[in-house]
Coordinates of C-alpha atoms in Angstrom, one line a residue:
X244 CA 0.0 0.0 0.0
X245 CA 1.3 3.3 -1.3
X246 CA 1.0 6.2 1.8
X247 CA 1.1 9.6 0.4
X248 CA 1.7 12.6 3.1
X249 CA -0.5 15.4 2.7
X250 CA 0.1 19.0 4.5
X251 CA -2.9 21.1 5.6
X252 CA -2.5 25.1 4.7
X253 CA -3.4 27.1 7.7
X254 CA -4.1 30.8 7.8
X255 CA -4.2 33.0 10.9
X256 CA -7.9 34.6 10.4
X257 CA -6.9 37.8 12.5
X258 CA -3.6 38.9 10.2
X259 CA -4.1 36.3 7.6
X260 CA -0.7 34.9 7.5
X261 CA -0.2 31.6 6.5
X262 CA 1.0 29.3 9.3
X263 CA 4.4 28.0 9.4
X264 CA 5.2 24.5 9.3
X265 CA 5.7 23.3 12.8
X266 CA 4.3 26.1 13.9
X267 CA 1.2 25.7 16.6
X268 CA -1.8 27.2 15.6
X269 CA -4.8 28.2 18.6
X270 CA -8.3 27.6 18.4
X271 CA -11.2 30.4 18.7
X272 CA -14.8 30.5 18.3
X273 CA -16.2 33.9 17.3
X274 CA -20.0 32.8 17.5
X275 CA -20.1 29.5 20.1
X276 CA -20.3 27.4 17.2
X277 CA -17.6 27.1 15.0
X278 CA -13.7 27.7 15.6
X279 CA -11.2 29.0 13.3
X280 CA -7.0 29.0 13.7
X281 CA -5.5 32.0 14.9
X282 CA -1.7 32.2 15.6
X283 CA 0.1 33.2 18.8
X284 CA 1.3 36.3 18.0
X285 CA -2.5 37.0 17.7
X286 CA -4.4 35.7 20.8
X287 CA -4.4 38.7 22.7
X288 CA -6.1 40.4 19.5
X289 CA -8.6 37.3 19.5
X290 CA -9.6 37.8 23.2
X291 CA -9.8 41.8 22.8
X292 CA -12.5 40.7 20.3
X293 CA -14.3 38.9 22.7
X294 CA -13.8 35.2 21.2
X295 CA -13.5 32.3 23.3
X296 CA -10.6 30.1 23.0
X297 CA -11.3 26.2 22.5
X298 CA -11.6 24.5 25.7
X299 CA -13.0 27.7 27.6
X300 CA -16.3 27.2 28.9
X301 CA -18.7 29.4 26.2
X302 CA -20.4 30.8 29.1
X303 CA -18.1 31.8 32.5
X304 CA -19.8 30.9 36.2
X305 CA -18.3 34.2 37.3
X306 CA -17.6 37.5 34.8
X307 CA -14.5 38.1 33.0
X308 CA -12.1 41.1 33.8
X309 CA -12.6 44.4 32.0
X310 CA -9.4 44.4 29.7
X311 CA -8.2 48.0 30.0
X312 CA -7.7 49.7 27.2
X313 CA -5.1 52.4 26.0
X314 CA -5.0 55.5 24.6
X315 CA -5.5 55.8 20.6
X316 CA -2.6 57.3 18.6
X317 CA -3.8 60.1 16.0
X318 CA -3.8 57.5 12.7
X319 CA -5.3 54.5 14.7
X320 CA -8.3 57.3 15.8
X321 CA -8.4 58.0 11.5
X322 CA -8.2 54.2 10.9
X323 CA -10.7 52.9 13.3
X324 CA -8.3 50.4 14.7
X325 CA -8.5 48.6 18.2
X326 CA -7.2 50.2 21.1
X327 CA -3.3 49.4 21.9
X328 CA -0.7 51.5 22.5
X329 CA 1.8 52.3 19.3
X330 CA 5.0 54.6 20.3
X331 CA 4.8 56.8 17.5
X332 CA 8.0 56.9 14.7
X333 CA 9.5 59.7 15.7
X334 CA 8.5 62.9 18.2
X335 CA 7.2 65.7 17.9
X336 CA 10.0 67.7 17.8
X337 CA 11.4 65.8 15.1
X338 CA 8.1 66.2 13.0
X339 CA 7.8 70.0 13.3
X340 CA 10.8 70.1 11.3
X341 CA 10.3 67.1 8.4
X342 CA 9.9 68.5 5.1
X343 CA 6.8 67.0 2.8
X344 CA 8.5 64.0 1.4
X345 CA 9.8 62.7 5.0
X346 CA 6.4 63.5 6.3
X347 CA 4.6 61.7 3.5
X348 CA 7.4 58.6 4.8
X349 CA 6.2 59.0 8.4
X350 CA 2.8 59.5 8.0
X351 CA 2.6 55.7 5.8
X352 CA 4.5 54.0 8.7
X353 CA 2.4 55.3 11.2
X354 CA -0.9 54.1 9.0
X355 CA 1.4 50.6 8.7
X356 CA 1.9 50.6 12.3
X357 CA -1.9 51.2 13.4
X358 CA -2.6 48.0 11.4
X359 CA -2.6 44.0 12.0
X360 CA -0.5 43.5 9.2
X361 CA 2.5 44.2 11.1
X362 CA 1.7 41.4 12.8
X363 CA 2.1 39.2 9.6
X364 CA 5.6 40.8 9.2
X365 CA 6.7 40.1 13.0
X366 CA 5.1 36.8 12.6
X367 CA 7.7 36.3 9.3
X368 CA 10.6 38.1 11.1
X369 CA 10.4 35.9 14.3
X370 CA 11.3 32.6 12.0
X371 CA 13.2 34.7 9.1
X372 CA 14.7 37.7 10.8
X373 CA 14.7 41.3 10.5
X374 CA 13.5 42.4 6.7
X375 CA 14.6 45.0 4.7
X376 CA 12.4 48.0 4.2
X377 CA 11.6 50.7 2.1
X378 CA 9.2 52.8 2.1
X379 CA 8.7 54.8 -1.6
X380 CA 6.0 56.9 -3.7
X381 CA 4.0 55.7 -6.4
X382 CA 5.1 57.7 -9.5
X383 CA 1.6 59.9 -10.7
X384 CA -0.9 62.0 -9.2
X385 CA -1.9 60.4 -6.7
X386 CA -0.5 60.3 -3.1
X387 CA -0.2 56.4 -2.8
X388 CA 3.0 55.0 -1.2
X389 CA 4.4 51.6 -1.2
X390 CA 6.0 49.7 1.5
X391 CA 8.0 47.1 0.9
X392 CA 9.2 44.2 3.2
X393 CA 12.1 41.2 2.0
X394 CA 13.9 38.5 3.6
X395 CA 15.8 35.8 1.0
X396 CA 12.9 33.8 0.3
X397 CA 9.6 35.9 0.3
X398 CA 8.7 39.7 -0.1
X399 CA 5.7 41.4 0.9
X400 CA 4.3 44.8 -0.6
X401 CA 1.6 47.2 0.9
X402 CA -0.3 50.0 -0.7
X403 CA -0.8 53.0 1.7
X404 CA -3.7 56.1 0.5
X405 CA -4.0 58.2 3.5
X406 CA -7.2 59.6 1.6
X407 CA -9.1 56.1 1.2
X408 CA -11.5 54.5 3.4
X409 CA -9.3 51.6 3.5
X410 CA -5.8 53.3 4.1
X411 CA -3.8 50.4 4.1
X412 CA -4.4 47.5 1.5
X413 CA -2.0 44.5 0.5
X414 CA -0.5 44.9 -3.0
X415 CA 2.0 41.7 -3.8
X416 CA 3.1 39.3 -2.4
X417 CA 6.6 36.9 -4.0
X418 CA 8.9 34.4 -3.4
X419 CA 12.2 36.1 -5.4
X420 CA 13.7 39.4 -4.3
X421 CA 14.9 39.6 -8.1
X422 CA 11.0 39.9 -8.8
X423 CA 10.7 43.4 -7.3
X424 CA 11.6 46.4 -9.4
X425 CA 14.3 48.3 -8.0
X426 CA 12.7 51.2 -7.3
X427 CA 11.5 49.3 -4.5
X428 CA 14.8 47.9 -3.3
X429 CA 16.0 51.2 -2.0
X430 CA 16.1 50.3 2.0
X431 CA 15.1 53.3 3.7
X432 CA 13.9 51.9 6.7
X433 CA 13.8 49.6 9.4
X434 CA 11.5 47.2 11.4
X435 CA 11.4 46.6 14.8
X436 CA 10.8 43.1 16.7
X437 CA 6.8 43.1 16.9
X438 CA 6.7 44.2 13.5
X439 CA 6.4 48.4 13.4
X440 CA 7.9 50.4 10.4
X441 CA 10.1 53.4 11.0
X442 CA 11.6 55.5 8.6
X443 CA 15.5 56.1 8.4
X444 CA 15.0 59.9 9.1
X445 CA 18.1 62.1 10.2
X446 CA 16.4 63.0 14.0
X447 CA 19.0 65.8 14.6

């Protein structure tokens, strides 16, 4: 008799990155019915949403705590985004004296930042190490910036419009750095361990 091995794709339904082989996936119902896969690096996410993780009773003999929330940063207020604390990219004394093009640059890591797709790039960084980054402007009209994020073996791309109702938006995604056009290879930033975006920005 022939055995053929067969692996299972699993995506992480709160930043939507695909699982890693080996790597341990939690369970969560959203509705007391059904349970979907949600990765470490998002279970406090899942429990800020009020799901209950598999093995929890659905319905608690005594109430839970109040998880207290923090303060929103300005672009997590324009975004929408759940309450948690982001440390900003740089301070305010720093931004009162960026021209337009390095304010465009911090304003896209900071809409980056307020989002839970930098927890699909920590997720990648904590089994592939630190990226490199670049943050550049679409050529054109419009006010669209790219972000760009590439280890040896896979590359992501985000679109950022600070004037759309959906800010931040996946682009591309690849296997082969020597896919991306090198307008995009020009590393002008850095990414921190739990996945944040900051701009290389001279801060004397």
């Amino acid at each position: 008799m022939r055995v053929i091995k067969t692996t299972a794709t699993r995506t992480c339904v709160v930043c939507e990155r695909t699982l890693l082989q080996g790597e341990r996936a939690l369970r969560y119902s959203r509705d007391g019915s059904t349970f979907v896969d949600v990765c470490p690096l998002c279970s406090d996410t899942a429990l800020d949403y009020g799901w209950t993780r598999e093995g929890v009773p659905l319905s608690p003999l005594f109430p839970q705590p109040v998880r207290r929330r923090r303060q929103k940063s300005m672009w997590q207020s324009l975004l929408g985004a759940r309450d948690e604390e982001i440390e900003p990219v740089v301070s305010e004394p720093i931004l009162r004296r960026l021209g337009d093009g390095e304010m465009a640059l911090v304003e896209a890591a900071e809409l980056f930042n307020a989002t839970q797709f930098r927890r699909t790039i920590a997720g990648v960084a904590k089994a592939l190490g630190e990226p490199q980054a670049s943050i550049m402007p679409l050529s054109g009209v419009n006010a669209e910036m790219v972000l760009t994020f590439a280890w040896d073996i896979t590359w992501y791309q985000y679109r950022v419009s600070p004037e759309s109702a959906q800010p931040v938006r996946v682009a591309e995604r690849g296997q082969d750095i020597a896919d991306l056009d090198p307008t995009f290879q020009q590393w002008n930033a850095t990414v921190t361990d739990d996945g944040r975006l900051i701009p290389e920005i001279e801060r004397i």
